[in-house]
GROMACS .gro file of C-alpha atoms in nm:
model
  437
    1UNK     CA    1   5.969   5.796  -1.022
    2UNK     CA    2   6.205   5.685  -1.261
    3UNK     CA    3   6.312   5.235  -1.206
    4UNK     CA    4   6.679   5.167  -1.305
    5UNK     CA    5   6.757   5.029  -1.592
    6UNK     CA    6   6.858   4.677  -1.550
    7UNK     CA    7   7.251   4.698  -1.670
    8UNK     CA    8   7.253   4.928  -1.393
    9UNK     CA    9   7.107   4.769  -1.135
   10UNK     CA   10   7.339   4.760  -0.805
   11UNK     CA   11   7.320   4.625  -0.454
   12UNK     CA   12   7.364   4.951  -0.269
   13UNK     CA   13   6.991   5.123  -0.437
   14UNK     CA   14   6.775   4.901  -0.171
   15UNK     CA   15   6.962   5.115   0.075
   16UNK     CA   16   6.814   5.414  -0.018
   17UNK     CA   17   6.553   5.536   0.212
   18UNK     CA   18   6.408   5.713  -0.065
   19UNK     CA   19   6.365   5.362  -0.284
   20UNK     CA   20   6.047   5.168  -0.300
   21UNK     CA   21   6.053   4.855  -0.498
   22UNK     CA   22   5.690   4.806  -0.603
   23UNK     CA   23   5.632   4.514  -0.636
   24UNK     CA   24   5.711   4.423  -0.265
   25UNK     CA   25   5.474   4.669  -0.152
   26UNK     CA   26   5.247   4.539   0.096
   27UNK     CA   27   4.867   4.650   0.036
   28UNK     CA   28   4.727   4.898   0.241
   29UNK     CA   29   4.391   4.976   0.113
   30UNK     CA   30   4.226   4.628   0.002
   31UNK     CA   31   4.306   4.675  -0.349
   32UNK     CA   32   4.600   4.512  -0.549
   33UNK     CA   33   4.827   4.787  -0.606
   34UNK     CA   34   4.877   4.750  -0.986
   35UNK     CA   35   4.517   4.839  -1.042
   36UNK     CA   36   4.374   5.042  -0.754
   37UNK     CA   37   4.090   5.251  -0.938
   38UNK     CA   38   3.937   5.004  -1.110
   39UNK     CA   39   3.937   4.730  -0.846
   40UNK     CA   40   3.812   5.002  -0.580
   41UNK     CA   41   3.498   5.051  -0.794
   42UNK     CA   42   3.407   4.705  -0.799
   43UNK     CA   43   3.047   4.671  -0.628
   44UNK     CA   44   3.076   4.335  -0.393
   45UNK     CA   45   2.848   4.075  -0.533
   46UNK     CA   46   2.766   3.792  -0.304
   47UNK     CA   47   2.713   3.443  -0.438
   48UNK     CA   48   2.313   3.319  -0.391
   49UNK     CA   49   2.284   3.053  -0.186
   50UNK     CA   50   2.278   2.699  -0.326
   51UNK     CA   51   1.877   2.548  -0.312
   52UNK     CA   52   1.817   2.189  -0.225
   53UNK     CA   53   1.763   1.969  -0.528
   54UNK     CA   54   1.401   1.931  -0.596
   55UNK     CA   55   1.244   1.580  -0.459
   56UNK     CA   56   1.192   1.405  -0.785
   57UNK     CA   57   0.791   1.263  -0.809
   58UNK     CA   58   0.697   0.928  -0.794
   59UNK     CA   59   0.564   0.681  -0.596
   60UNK     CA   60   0.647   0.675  -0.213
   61UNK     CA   61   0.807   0.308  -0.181
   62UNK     CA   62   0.735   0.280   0.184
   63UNK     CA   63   0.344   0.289   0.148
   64UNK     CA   64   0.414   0.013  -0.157
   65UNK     CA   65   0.619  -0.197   0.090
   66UNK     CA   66   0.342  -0.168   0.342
   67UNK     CA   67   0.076  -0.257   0.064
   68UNK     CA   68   0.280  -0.564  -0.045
   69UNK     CA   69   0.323  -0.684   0.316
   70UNK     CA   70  -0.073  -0.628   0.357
   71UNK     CA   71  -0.142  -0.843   0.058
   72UNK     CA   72   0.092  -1.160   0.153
   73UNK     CA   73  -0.090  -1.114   0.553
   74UNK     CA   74  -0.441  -1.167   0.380
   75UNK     CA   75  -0.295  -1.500   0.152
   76UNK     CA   76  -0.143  -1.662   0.438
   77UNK     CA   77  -0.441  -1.574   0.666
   78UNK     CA   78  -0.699  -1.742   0.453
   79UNK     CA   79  -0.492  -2.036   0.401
   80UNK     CA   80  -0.336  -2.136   0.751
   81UNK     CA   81  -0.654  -1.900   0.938
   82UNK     CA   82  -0.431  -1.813   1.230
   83UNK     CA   83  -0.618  -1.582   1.442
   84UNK     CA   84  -0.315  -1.382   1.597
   85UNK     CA   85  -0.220  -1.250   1.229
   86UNK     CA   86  -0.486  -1.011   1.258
   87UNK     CA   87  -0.325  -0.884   1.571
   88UNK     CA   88   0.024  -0.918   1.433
   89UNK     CA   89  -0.041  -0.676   1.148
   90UNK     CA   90  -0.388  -0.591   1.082
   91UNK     CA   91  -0.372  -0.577   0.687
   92UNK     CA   92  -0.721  -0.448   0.636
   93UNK     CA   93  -0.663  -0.129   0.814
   94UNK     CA   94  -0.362  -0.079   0.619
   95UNK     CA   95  -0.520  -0.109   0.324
   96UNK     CA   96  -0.767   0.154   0.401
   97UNK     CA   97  -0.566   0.384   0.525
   98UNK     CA   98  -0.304   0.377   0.213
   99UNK     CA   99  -0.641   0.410  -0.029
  100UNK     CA  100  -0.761   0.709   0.153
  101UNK     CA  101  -0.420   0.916   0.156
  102UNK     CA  102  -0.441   0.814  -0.290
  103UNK     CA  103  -0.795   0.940  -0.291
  104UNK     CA  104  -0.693   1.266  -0.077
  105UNK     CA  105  -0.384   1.325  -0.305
  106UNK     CA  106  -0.613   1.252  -0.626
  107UNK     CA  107  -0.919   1.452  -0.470
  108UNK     CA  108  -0.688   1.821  -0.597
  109UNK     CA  109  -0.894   1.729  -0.946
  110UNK     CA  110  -1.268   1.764  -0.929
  111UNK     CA  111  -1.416   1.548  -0.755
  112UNK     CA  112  -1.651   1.336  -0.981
  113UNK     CA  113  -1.364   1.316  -1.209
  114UNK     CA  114  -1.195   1.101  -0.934
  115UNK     CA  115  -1.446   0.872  -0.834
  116UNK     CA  116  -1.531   0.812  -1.217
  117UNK     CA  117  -1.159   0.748  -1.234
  118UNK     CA  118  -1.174   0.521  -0.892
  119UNK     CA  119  -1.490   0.314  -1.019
  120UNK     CA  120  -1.369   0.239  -1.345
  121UNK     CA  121  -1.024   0.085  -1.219
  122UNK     CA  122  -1.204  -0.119  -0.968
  123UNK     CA  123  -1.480  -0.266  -1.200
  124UNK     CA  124  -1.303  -0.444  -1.530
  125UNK     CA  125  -1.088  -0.663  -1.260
  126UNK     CA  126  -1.374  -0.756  -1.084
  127UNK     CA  127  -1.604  -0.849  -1.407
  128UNK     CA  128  -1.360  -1.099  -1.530
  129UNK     CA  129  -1.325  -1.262  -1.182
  130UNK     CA  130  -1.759  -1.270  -1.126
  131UNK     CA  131  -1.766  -1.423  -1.541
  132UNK     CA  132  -1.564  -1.726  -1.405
  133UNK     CA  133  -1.722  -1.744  -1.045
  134UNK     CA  134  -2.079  -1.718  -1.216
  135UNK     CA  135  -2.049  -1.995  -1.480
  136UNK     CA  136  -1.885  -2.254  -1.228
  137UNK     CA  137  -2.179  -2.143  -0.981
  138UNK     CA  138  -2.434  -2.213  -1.288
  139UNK     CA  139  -2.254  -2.526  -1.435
  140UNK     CA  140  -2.274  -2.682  -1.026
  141UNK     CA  141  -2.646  -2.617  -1.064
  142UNK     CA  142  -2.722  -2.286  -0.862
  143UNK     CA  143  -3.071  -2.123  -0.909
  144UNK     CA  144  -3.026  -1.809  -0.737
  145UNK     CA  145  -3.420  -1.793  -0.755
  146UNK     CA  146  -3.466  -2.079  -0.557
  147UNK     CA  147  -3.155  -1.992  -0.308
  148UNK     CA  148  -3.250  -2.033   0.073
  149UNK     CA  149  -3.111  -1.729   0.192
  150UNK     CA  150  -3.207  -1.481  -0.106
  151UNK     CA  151  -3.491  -1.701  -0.313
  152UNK     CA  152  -3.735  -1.578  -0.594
  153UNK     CA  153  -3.679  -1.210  -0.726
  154UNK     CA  154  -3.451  -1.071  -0.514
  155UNK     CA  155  -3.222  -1.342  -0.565
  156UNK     CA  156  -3.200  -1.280  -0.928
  157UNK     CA  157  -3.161  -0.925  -0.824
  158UNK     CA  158  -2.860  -0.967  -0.615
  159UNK     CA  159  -2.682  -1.062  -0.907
  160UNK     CA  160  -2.635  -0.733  -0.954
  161UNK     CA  161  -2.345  -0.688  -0.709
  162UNK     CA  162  -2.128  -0.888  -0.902
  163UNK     CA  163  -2.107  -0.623  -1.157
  164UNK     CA  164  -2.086  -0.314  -0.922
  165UNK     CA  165  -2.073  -0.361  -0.563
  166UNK     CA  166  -2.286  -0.161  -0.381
  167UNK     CA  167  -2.432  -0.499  -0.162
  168UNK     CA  168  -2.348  -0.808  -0.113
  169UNK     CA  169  -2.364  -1.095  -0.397
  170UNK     CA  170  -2.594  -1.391  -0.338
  171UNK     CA  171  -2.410  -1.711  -0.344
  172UNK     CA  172  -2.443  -2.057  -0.193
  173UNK     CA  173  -2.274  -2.160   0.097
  174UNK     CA  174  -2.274  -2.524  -0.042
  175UNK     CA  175  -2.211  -2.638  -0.389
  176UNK     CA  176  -2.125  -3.012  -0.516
  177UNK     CA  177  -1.985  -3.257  -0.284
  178UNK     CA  178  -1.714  -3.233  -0.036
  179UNK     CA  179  -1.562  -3.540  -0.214
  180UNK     CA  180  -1.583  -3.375  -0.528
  181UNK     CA  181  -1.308  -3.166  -0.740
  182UNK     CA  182  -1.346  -2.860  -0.481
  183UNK     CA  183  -1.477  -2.842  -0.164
  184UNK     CA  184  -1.836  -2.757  -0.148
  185UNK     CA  185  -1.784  -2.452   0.048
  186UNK     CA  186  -1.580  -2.304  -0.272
  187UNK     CA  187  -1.869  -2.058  -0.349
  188UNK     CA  188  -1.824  -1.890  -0.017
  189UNK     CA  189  -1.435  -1.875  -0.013
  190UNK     CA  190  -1.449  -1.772  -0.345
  191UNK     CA  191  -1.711  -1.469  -0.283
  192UNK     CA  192  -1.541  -1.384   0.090
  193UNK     CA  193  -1.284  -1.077  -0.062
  194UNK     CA  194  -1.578  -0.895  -0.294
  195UNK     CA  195  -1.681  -0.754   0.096
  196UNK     CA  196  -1.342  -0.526   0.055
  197UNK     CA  197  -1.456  -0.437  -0.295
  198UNK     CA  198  -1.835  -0.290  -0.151
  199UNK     CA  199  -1.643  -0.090   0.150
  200UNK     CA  200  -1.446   0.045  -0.092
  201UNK     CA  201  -1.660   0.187  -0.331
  202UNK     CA  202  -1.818   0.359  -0.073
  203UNK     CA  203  -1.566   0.522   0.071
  204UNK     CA  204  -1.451   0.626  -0.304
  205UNK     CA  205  -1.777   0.779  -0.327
  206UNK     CA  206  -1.849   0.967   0.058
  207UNK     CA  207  -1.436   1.053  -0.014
  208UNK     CA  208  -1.553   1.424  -0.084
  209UNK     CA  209  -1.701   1.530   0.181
  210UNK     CA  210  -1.542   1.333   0.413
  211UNK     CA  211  -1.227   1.527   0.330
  212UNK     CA  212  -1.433   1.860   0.320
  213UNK     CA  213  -1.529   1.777   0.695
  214UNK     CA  214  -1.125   1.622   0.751
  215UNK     CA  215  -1.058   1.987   0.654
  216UNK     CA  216  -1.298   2.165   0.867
  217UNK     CA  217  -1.303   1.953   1.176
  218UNK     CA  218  -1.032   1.720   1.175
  219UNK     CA  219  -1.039   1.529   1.497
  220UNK     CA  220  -1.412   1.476   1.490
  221UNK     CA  221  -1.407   1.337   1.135
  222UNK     CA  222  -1.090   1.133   1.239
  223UNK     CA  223  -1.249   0.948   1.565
  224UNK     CA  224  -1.624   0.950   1.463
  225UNK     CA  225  -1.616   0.643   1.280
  226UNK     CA  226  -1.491   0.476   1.595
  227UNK     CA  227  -1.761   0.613   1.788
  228UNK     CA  228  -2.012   0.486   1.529
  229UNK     CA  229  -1.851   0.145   1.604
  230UNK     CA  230  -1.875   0.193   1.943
  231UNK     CA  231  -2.264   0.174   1.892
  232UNK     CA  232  -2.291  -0.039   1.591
  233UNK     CA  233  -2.008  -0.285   1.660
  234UNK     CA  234  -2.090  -0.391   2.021
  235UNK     CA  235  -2.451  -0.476   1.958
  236UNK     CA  236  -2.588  -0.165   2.142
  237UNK     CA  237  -2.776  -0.090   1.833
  238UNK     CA  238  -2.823  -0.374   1.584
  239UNK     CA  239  -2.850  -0.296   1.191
  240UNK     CA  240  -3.002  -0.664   1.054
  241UNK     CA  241  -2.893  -0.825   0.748
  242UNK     CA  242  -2.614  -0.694   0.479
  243UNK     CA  243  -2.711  -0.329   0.556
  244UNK     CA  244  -2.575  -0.404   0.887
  245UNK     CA  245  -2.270  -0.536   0.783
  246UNK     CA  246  -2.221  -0.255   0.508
  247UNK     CA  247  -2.220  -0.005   0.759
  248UNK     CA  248  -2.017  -0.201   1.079
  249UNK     CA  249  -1.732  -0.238   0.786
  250UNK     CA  250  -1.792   0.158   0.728
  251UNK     CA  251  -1.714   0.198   1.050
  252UNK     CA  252  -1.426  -0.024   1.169
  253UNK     CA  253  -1.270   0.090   0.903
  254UNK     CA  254  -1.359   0.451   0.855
  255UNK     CA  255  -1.079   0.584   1.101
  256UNK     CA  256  -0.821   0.380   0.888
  257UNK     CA  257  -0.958   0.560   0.574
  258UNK     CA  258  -0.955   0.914   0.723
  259UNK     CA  259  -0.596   0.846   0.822
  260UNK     CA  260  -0.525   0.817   0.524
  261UNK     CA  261  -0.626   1.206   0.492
  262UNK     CA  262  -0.451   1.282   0.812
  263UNK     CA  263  -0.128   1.125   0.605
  264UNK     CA  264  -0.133   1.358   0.297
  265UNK     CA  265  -0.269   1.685   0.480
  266UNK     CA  266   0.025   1.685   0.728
  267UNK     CA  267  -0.206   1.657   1.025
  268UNK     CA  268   0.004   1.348   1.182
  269UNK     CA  269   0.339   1.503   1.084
  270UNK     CA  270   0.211   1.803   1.331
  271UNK     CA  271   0.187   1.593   1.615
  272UNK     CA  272   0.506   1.536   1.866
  273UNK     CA  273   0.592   1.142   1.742
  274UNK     CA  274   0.607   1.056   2.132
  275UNK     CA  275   0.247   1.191   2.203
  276UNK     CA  276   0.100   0.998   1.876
  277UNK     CA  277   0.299   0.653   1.975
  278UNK     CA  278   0.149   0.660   2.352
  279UNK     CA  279  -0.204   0.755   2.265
  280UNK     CA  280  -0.163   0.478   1.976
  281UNK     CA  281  -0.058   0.259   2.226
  282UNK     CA  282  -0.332   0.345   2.478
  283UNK     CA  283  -0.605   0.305   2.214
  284UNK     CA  284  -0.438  -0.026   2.125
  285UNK     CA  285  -0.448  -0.191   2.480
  286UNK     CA  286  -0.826  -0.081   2.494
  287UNK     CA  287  -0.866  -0.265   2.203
  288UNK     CA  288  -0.700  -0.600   2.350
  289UNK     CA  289  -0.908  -0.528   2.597
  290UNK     CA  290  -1.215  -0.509   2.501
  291UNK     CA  291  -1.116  -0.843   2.280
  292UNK     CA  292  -1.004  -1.042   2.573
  293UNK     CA  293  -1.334  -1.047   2.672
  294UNK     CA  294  -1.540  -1.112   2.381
  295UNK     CA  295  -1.371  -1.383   2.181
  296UNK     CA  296  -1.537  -1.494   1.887
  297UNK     CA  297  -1.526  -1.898   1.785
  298UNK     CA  298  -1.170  -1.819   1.667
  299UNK     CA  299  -1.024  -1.709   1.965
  300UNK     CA  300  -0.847  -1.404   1.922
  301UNK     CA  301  -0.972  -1.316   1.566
  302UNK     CA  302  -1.018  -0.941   1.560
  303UNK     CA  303  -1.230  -0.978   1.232
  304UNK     CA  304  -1.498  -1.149   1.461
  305UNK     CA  305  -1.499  -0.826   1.711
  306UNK     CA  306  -1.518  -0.489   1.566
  307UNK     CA  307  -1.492  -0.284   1.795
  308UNK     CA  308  -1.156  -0.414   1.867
  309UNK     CA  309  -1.063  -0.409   1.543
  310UNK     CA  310  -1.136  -0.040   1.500
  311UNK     CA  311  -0.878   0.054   1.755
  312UNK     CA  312  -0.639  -0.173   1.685
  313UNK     CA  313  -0.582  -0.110   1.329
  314UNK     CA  314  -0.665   0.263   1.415
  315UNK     CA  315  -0.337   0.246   1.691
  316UNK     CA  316  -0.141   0.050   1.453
  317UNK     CA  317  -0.215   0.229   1.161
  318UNK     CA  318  -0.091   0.558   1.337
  319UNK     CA  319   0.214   0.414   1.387
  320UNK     CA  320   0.325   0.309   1.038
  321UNK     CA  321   0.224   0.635   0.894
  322UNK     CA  322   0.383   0.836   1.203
  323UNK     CA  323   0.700   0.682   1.117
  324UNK     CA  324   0.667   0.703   0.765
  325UNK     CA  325   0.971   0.762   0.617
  326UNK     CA  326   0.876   0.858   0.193
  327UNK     CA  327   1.110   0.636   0.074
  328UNK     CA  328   1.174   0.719  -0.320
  329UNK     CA  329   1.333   0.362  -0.326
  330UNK     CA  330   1.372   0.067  -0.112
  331UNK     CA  331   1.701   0.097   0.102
  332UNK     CA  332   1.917  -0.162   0.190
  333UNK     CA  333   1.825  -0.579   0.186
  334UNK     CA  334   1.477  -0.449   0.100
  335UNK     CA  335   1.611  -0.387  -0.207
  336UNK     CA  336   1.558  -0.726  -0.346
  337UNK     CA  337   1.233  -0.702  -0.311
  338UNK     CA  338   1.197  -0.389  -0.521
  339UNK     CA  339   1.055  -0.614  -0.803
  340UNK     CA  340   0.792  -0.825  -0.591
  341UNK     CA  341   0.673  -0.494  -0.443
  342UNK     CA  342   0.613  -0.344  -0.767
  343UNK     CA  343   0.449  -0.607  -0.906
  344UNK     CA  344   0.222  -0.687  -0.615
  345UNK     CA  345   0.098  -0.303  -0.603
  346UNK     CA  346   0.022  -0.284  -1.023
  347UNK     CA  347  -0.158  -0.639  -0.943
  348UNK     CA  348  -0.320  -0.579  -0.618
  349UNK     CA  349  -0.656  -0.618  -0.711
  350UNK     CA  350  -0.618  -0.916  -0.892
  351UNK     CA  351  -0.383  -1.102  -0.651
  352UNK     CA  352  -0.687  -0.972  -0.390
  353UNK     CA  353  -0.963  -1.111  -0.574
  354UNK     CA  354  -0.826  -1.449  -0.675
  355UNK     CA  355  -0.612  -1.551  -0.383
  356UNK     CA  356  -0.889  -1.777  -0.222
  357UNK     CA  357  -0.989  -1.956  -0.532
  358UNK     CA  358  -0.666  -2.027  -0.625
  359UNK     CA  359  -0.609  -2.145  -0.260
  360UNK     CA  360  -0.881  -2.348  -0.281
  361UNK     CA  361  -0.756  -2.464  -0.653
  362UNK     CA  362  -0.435  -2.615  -0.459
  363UNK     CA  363  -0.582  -2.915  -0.319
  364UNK     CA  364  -0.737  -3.066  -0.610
  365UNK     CA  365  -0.378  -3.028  -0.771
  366UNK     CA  366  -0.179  -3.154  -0.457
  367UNK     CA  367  -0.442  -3.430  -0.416
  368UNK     CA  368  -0.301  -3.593  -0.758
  369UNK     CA  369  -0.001  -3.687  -0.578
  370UNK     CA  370  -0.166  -3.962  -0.390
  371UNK     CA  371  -0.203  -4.155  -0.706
  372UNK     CA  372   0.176  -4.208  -0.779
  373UNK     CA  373   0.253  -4.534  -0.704
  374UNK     CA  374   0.504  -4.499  -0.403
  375UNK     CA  375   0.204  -4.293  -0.228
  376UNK     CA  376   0.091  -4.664  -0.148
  377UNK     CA  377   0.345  -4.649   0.129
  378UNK     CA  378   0.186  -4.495   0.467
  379UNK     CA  379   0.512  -4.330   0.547
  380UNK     CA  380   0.500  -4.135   0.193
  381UNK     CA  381   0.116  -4.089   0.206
  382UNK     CA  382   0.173  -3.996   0.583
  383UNK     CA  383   0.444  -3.720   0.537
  384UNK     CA  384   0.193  -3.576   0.239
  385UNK     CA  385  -0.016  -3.542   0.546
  386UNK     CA  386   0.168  -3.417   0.756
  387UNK     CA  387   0.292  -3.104   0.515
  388UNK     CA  388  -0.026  -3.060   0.323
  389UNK     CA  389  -0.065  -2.675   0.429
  390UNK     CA  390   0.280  -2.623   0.346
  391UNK     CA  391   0.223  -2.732   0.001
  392UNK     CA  392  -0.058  -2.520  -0.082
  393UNK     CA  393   0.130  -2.260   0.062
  394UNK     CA  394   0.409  -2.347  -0.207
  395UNK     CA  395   0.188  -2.386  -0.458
  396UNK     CA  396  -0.054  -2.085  -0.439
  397UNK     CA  397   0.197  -1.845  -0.545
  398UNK     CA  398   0.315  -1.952  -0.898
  399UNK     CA  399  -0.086  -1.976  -0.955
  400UNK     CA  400  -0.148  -1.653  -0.853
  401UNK     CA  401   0.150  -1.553  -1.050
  402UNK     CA  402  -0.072  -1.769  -1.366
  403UNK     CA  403  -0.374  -1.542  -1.270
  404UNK     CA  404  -0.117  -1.222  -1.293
  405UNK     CA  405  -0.039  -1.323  -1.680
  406UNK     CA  406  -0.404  -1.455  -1.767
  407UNK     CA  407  -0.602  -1.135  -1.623
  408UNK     CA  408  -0.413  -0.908  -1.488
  409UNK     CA  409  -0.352  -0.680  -1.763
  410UNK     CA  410  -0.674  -0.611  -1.687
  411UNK     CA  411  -0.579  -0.325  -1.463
  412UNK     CA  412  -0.380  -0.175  -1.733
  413UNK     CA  413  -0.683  -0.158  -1.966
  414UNK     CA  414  -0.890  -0.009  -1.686
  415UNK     CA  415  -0.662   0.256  -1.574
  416UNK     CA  416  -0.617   0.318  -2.030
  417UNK     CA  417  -0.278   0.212  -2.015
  418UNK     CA  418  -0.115  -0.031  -2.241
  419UNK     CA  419  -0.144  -0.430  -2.109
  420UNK     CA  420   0.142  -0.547  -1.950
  421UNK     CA  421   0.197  -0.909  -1.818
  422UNK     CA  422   0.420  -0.878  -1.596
  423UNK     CA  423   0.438  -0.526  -1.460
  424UNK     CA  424   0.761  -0.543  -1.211
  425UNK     CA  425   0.931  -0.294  -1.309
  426UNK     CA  426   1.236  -0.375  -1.468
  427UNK     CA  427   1.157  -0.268  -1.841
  428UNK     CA  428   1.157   0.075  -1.679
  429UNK     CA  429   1.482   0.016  -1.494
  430UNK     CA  430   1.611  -0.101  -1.784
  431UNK     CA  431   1.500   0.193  -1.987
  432UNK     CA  432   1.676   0.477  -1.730
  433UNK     CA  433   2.022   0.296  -1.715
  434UNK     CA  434   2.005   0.307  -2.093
  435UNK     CA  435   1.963   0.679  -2.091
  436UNK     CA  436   2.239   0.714  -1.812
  437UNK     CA  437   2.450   0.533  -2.058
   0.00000   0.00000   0.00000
């Protein structure tokens, strides 16, 4: 077909039933009509679907939130001692259970590897804090030869658990005067946390094949250790001396630390949140329980009644970790704390080991203030009184912050990374919005 030339273009030629005008041609075979052969042999491609961004590694903020939260509970316990803390959140458990989901995760190495790896974090910290608790022990006059409880060789022997604890350290439970610069039952206080330390190391080292059983038959390696404490904690059977204790803290705890498993295998995530929140809660009220009616000398103190601080923690452990929600970074308000929280997890076993000396270190300090001279007024020297917890309260944190900078790059060295003082975080921040920029 031959198109018009445009001079002679005239109305009258759309008239013409034998006239198509082809570019108002509708389409009637899917192709555009300029190009039909080649668009026709087009093969139809189909776009792949888009993939969900990979979660970027690091550390899961919500288990550092709960390990920050755990450390301040044990500070303000051994200071004020309120018994219901340990009900209100039982840090101990926590503790355990977050260390056992780290060893599971770090357990995909080998396995001696790991616990080398474990050990040799764990023992620098504690050498510098046993140098310092050591020479004031010898400068107050201590013979652990002639100590009451551990005397002559064994004594001298026991000394050994200050550099790896595998027992308990000897120690006196009264040094000096009460009148003097610290109380006289410093050497206990000071000694109380290096119990955590022992438990630990143990569970670092049985970590391989309890996971190997975790994996083989999880809900009798998960409730066992409460059954042990069943036995062991109630006085049914009755292990004497620090064996005894060794393995009741094995036990209490031991469901905490397998937990921890549960956590990183994906066992708890498997289970319907409403059925793991009522057995929880089931196990929980046993555990009230059973404490309701045996009540140490502090009242409701869990720490003086295993058994019902096996299923507490075990109940409220279950929880936290049910409801776990992997936070990459601390959402909302909680993000002001971002820097506390990272420093208080690259320093927790320094601001664990020192917290009750430096507690005890308060009172010698706040005592000074009753030598000013308007402390000669009863009202002044009353109020003093009157707010003398709160004080130490104040002032235990800027020295544990002091025992941060003096030894805990520590940590660092043990780990082989390069000391830092103050590990918070925000040289790293710092670093990434430079590289955004």
């Amino acid at each position: 077909m031959t198109y018009p030339q445009e001079p002679q273009y005239r109305e009258p030629q759309y008239q013409d039933p034998q006239y198509r005008e082809p570019q108002y041609v509708e389409p009637q075979y899917g192709h555009v009509p300029a190009q039909p052969a080649q668009t026709a042999a087009l093969p139809v491609v189909e776009a792949p679907e888009a993939k969900p961004a990979p979660k970027k590694p690091g550390r899961d903020r919500y288990l550092d939130l709960l390990r920050t939260t755990a450390l301040v509970r044990v500070v303000v316990y051994h200071l004020f001692g309120w018994a219901w803390l340990t009900v209100l959140f039982p840090s101990m458990g926590v503790m355990f259970a977050l260390a056992g989901s780290l060893m599971a995760r770090s357990l995909s190495r080998p396995a001696l590897g790991v616990i080398r790896g474990r050990i040799r974090r764990l023992l620098p910290p504690m050498w510098a804090f046993s140098v310092v608790v050591l020479t004031l022990l010898f400068a107050g006059g201590w013979n652990p030869g002639k100590d009451p409880d551990n005397g002559g060789t064994w004594g001298w022997v026991s000394l050994f658990n200050y550099l790896v604890p595998i027992g308990a350290p000897s120690f006196p439970w009264h040094l000096g005067a009460k009148a003097g610069l610290l109380e006289d039952t410093w050497p206990a206080q000071a000694a109380g946390p290096l119990w955590y330390l022992r438990a630990y190391m143990w569970f670092v080292i049985a970590s391989p094949l309890l996971l190997r059983a975790f994996r083989k038959v999880p809900w009798a390696t998960l409730l066992a250790p409460l059954g042990l404490t069943a036995i062991v904690g109630t006085g049914l059977v009755t292990i004497p001396g620090e064996t005894g204790n060794a393995v009741t803290d094995f036990a209490v705890y031991g469901s905490c630390w397998v937990l921890g498993f549960a956590h990183h295998e994906g066992l708890l995530a498997k289970i319907p949140r409403y059925l793991a929140v009522s057995c929880s809660a089931l196990v929980m009220a046993f555990g009230l329980w059973w404490a309701s009616g045996h009540l140490g000398p502090d009242g409701w103190d869990l720490n003086d009644i295993p058994l019902a601080q096996a299923t507490w923690s075990f109940g409220f452990v279950v929880i936290l970790l049910q409801y776990s929600p992997s936070w990459q970074e601390l959402p909302g308000r909680l993000a002001k704390w971002d820097k506390v929280v990272t420093l208080s997890n690259n320093r927790a076993v320094t601001i664990y080991l020192w917290h009750n000396m430096l507690i005890m270190a308060t009172v010698p300090i706040i005592d000074l203030a009753y030598d000013l001279p308007f402390m000669e007024n009863e009202r002044w020297s009353g109020a003093l009184d009157t707010t003398y917890m709160l004080w130490m309260f104040v002032l235990v944190w800027p020295l544990i912050a002091l025992a941060v900078l003096g030894v805990g790059w520590i940590e660092d060295l043990a780990a082989k990374r390069a000391p830092r003082l103050w590990p918070d975080g925000s040289r790293r921040k710092g670093a990434r919005g430079a590289r955004r920029g």
